[in-house]
mmCIF file of C-alpha atoms and ligand atoms in Angstrom:
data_model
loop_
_atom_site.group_PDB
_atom_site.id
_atom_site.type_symbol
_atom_site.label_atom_id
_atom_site.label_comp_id
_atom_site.label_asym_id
_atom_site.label_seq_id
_atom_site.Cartn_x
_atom_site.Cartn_y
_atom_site.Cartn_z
ATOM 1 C CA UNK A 1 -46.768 33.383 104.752
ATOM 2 C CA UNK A 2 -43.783 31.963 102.811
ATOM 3 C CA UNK A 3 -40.110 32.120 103.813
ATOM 4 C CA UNK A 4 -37.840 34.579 102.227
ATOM 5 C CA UNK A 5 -34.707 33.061 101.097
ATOM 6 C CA UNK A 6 -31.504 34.477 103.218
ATOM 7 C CA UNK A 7 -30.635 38.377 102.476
ATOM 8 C CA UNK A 8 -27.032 39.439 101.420
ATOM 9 C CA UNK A 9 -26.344 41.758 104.255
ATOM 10 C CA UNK A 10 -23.577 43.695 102.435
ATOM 11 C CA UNK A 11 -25.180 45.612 100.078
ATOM 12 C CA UNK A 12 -26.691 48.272 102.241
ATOM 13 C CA UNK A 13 -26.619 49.482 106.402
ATOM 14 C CA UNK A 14 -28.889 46.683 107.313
ATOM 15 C CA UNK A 15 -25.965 45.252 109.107
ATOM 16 C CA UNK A 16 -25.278 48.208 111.123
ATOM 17 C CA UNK A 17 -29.482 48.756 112.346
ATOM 18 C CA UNK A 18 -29.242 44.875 112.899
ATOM 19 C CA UNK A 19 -26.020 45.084 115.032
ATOM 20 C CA UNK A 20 -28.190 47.797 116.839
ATOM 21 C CA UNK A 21 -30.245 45.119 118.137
ATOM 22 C CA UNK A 22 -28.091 42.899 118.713
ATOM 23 C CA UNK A 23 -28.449 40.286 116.024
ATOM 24 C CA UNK A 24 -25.973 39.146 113.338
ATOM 25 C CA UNK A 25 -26.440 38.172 109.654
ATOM 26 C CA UNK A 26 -25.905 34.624 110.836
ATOM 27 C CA UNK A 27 -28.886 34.849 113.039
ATOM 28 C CA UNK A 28 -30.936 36.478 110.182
ATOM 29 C CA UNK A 29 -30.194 33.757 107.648
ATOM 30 C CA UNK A 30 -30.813 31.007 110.136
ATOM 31 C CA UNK A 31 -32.655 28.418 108.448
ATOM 32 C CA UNK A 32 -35.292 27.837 110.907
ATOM 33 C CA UNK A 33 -38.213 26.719 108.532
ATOM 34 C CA UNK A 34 -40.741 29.117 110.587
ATOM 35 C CA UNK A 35 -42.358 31.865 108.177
ATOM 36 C CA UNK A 36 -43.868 33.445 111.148
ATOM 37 C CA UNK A 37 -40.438 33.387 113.166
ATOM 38 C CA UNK A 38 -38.943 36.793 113.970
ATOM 39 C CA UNK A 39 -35.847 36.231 111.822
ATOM 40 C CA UNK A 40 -38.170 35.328 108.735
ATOM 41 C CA UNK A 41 -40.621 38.427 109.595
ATOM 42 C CA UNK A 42 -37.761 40.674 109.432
ATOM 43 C CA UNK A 43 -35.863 39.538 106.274
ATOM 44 C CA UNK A 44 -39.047 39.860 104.911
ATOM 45 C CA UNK A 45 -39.873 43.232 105.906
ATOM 46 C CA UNK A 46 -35.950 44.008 105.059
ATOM 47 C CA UNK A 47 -36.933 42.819 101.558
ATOM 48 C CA UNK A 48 -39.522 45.266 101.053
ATOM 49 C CA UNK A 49 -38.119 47.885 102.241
ATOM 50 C CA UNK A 50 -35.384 47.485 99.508
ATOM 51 C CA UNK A 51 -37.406 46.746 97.132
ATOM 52 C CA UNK A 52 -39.656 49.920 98.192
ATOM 53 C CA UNK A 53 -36.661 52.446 98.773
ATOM 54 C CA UNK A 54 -35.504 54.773 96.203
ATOM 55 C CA UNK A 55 -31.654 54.116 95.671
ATOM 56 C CA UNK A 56 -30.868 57.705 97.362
ATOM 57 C CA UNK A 57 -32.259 56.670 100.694
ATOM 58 C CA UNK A 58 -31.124 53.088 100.468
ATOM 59 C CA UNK A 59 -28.909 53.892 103.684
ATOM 60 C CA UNK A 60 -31.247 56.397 105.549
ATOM 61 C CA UNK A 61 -31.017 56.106 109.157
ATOM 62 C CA UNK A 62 -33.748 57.807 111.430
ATOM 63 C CA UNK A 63 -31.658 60.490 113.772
ATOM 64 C CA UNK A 64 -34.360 62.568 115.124
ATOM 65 C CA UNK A 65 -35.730 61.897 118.441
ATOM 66 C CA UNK A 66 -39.385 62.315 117.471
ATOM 67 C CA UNK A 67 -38.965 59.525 114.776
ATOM 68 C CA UNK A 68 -37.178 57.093 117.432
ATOM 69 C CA UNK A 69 -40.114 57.737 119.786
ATOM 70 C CA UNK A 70 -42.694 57.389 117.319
ATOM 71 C CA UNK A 71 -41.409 53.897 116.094
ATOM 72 C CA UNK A 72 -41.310 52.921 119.662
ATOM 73 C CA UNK A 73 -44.496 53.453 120.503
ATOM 74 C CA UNK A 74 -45.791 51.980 117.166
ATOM 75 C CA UNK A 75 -43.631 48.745 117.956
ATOM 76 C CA UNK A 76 -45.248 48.869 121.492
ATOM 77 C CA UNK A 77 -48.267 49.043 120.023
ATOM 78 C CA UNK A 78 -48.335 46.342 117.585
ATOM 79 C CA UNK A 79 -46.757 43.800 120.610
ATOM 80 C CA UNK A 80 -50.062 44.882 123.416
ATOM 81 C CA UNK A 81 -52.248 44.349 120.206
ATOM 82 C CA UNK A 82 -50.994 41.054 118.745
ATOM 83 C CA UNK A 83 -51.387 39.854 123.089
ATOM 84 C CA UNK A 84 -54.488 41.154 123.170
ATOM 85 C CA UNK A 85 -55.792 39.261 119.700
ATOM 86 C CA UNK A 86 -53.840 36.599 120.364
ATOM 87 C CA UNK A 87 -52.039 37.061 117.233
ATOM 88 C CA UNK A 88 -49.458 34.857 115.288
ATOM 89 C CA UNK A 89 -47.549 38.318 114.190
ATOM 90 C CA UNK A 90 -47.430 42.003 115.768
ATOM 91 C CA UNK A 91 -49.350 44.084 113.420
ATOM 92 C CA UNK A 92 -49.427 47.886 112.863
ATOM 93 C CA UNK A 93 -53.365 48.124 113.132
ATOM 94 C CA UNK A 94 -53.445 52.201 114.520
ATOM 95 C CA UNK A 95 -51.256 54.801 116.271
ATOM 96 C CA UNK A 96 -50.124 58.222 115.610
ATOM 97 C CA UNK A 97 -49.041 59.638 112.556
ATOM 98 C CA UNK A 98 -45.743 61.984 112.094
ATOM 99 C CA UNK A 99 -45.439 65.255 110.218
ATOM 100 C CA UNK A 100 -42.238 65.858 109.066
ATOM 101 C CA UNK A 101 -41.671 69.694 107.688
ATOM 102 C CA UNK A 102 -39.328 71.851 106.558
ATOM 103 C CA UNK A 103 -37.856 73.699 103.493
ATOM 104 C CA UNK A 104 -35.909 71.877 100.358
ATOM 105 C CA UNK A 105 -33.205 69.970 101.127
ATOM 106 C CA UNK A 106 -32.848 69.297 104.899
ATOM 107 C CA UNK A 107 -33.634 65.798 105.112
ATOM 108 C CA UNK A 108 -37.410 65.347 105.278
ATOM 109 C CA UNK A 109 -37.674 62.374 102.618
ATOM 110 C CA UNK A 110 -34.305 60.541 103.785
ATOM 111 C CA UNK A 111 -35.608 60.801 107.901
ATOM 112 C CA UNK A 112 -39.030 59.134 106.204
ATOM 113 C CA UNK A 113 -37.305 56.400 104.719
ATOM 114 C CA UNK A 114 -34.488 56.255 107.738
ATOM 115 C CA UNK A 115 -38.201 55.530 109.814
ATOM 116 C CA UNK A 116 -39.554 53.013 107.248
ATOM 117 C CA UNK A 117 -35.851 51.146 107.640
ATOM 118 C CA UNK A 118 -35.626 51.131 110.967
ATOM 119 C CA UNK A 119 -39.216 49.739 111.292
ATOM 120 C CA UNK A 120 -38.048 46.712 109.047
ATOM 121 C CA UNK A 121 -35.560 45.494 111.702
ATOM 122 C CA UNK A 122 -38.223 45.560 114.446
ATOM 123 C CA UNK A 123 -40.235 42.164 113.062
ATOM 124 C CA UNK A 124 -43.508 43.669 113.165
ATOM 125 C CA UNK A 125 -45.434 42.812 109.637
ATOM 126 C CA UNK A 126 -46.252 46.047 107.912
ATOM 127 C CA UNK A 127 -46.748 45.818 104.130
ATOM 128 C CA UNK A 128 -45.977 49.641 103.576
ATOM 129 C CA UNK A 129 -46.919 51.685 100.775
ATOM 130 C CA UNK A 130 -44.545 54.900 99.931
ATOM 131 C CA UNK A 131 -45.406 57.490 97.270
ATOM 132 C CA UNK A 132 -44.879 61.402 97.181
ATOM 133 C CA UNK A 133 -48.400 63.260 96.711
ATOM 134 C CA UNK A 134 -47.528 63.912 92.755
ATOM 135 C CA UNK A 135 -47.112 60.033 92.156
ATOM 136 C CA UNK A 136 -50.466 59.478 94.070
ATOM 137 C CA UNK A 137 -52.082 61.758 92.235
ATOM 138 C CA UNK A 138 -50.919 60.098 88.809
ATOM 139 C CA UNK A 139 -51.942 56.813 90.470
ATOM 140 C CA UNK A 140 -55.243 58.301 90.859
ATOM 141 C CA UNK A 141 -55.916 60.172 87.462
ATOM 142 C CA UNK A 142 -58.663 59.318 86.017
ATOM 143 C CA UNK A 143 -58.545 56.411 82.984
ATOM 144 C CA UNK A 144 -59.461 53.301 80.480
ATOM 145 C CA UNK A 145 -58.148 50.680 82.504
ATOM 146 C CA UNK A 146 -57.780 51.513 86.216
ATOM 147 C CA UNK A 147 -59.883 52.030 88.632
ATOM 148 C CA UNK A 148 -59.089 54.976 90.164
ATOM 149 C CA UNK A 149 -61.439 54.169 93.768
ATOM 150 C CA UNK A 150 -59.843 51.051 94.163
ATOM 151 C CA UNK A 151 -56.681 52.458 93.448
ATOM 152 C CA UNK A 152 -57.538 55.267 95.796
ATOM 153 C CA UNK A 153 -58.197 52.381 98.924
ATOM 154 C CA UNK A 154 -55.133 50.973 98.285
ATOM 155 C CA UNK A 155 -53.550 54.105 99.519
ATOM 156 C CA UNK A 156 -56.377 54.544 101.900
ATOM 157 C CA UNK A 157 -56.380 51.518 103.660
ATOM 158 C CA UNK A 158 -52.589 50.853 104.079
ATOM 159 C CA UNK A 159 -51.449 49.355 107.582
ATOM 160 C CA UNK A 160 -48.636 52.249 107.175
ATOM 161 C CA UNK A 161 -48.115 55.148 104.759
ATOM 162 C CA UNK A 162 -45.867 57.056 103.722
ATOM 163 C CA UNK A 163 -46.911 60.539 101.229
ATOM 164 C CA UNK A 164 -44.408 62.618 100.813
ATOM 165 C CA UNK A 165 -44.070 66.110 99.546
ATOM 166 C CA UNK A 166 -47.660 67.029 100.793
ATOM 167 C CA UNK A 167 -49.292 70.381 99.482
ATOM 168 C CA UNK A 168 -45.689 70.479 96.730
ATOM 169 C CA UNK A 169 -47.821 70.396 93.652
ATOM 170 C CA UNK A 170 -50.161 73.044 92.380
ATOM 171 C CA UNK A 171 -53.952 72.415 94.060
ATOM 172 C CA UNK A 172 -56.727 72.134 91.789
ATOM 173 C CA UNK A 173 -60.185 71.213 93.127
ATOM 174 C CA UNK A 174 -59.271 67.379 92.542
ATOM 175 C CA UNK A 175 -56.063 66.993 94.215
ATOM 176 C CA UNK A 176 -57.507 69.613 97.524
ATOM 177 C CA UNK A 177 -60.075 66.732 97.238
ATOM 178 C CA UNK A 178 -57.969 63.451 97.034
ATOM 179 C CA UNK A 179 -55.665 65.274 100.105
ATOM 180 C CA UNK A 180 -58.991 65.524 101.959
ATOM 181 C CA UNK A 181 -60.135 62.469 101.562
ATOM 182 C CA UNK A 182 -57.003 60.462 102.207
ATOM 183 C CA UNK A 183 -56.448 62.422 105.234
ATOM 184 C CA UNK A 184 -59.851 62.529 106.410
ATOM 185 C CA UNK A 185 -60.193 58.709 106.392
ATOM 186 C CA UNK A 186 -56.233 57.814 107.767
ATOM 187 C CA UNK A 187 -57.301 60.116 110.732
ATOM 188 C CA UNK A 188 -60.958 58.479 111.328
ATOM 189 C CA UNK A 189 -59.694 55.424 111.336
ATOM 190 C CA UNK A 190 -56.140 56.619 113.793
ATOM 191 C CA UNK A 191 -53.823 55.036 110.742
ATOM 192 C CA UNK A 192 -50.492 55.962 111.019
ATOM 193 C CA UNK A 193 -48.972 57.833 108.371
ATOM 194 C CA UNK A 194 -45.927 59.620 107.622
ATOM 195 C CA UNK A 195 -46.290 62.742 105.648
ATOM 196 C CA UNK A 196 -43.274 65.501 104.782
ATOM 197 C CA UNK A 197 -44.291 68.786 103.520
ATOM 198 C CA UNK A 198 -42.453 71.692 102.948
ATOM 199 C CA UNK A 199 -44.923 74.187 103.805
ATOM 200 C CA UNK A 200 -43.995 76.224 106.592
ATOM 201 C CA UNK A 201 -45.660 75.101 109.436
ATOM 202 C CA UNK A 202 -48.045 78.584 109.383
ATOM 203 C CA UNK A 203 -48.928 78.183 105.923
ATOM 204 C CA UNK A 204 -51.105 74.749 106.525
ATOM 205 C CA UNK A 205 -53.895 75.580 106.497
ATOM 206 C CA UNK A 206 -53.777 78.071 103.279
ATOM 207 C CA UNK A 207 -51.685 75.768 101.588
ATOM 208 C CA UNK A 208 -53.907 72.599 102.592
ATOM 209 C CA UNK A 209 -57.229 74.114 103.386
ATOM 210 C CA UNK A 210 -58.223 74.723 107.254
ATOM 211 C CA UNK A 211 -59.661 70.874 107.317
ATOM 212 C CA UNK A 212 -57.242 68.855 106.686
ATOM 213 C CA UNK A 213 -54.774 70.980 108.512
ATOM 214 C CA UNK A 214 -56.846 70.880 111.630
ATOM 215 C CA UNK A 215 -57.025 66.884 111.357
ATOM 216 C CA UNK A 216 -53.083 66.388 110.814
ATOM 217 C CA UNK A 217 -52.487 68.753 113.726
ATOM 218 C CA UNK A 218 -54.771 66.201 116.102
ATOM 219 C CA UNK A 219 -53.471 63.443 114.304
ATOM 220 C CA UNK A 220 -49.673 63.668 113.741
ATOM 221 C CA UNK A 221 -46.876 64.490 116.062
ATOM 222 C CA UNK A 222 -45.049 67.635 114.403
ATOM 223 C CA UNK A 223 -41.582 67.472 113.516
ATOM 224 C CA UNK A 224 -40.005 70.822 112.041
ATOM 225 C CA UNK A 225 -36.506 69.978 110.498
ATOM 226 C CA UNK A 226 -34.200 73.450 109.938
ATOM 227 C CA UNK A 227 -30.973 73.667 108.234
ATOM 228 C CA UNK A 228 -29.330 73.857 105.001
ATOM 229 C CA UNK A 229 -30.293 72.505 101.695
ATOM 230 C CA UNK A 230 -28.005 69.716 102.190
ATOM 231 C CA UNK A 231 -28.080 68.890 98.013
ATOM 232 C CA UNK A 232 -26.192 72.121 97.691
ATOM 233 C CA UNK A 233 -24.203 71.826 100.791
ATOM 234 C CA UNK A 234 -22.915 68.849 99.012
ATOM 235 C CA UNK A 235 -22.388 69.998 95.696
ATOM 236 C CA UNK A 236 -20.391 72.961 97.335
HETATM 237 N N1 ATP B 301 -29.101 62.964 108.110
HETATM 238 C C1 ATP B 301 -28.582 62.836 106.870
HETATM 239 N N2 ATP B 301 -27.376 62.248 106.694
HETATM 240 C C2 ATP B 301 -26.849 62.131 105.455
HETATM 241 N N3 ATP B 301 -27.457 62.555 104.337
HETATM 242 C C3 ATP B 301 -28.649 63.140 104.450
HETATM 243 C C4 ATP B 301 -29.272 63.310 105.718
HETATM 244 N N4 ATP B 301 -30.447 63.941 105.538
HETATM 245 C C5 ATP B 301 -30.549 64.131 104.216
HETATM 246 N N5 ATP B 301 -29.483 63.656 103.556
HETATM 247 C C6 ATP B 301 -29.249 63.748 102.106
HETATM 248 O O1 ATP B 301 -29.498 65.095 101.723
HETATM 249 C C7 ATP B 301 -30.200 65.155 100.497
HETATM 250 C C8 ATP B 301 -31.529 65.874 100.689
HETATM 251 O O2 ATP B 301 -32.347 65.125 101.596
HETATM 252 P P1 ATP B 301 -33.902 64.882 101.317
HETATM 253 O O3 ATP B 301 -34.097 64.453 99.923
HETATM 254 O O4 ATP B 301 -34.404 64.021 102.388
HETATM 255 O O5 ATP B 301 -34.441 66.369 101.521
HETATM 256 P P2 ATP B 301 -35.965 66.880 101.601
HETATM 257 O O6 ATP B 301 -36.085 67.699 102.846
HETATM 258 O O7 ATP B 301 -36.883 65.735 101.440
HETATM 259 O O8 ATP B 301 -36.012 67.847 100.335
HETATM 260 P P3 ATP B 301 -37.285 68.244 99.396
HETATM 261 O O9 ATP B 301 -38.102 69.240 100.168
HETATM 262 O O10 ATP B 301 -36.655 68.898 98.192
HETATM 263 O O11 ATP B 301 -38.029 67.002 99.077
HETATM 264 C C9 ATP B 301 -30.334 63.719 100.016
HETATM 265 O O12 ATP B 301 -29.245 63.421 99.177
HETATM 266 C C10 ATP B 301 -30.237 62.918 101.310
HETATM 267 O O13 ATP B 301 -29.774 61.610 101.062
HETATM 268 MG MG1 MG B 302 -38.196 65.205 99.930
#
């Protein structure tokens, strides 16, 4: 693991979730010459989650009390685990996964990305991938060049993932099949995931087909978001 140069702690909230734990950009940027030290874990993990946050959510903060809990018991997780292996860094390696739903508008992406934020501050390692269902299914589109299985376990296989906009597009036969097969194998193997949808919560399983419904209701804790669109709200 290398060390990531200091961060510039004024472009973004960073500060604020930092200050939240009590440590200052001084601490952060201490030049301890430790890659696996927790101040070089997290302006690593603050790194990618810039790098993998769309410029809308760059400030997202995670207000709801199911996402709070979940990244608590995630971060609990990853400590027992990296006692029990005797581990260098706390890992994600399984846990729950969170279902985020609700119509257009109300927040579902920016709470995702508020949880992916907040997670960076914590200094356990996860490497997580984000993409909305129609981007994975582009990823995954057959052609010259790529291959689409190996593509397809990168997605798979994540420590943490984020899909968002689940059962949005269209199905065909392919995508119902790609959704099944993600799912099916992030809930064999207990991966956590973060999925927003904005199917109401009674349209799952038609929307989704009755299996993978019936594995994200054993697999995720449900969070139903309600409001206004807040785009419009905005705009108004
Ligand atoms: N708690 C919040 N505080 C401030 N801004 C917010 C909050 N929640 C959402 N927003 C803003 O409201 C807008 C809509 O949020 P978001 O994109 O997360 O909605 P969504 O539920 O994912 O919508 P869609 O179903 O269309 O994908 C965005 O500009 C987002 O930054
Ligand atoms: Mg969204």
């Amino acid at each position: 693991m290398d060390i990531t140069p200091p961060i510039d702690l004024t472009t973004d909230n960073f500060h604020q979730l930092l200050a939240d734990r009590g440590l200052t950009a001084e601490q952060i940027n201490a030049r301890d010459g430790d890659p696996f030290s927790e101040m070089n874990l997290i302006r690593r993990a603050i790194t990618h989650a810039r790098k993998t946050t769309p410029f809308i959510y760059r400030n997202a903060l995670a207000t709801l009390p199911e996402t709070t809990t979940w990244i608590r018991e995630l971060v609990q997780q990853a400590h027992a685990e990296q006692t029990r292996r005797d581990a260098i860094t706390p890992t994600i390696t399984n846990g729950r996964s969170l279902l985020l739903l609700g119509p257009t508008g109300v927040g579902k992406t920016y709470q995702a990305y508020g949880t992916l934020r907040a997670l960076a501050v914590t200094s356990i390692t996860v490497p997580w991938i984000a993409t909305s269902s129609a981007d994975l299914y582009a990823a995954l589109r057959p052609r010259a060049g790529v291959d689409s299985e190996t593509e397809f376990r990168r997605y798979a296989h994540a420590r943490l993932l984020l899909v968002d906009d689940l059962g949005a597009a269209k199905a065909t036969e392919w995508t119902e099949e790609i959704n099944f097969r993600l799912v099916n194998h992030r809930y064999e193997n207990q991966l956590p995931t973060l999925f927003t949808s904005n199917v109401l919560p009674k349209q799952l399983a038609d929307r989704l087909g009755d299996r993978v419904a019936s594995r994200l209701t054993e697999m995720c804790d449900r969070v139903v978001i309600t409001g206004q669109d807040r785009r419009r709200q905005d705009a108004a």
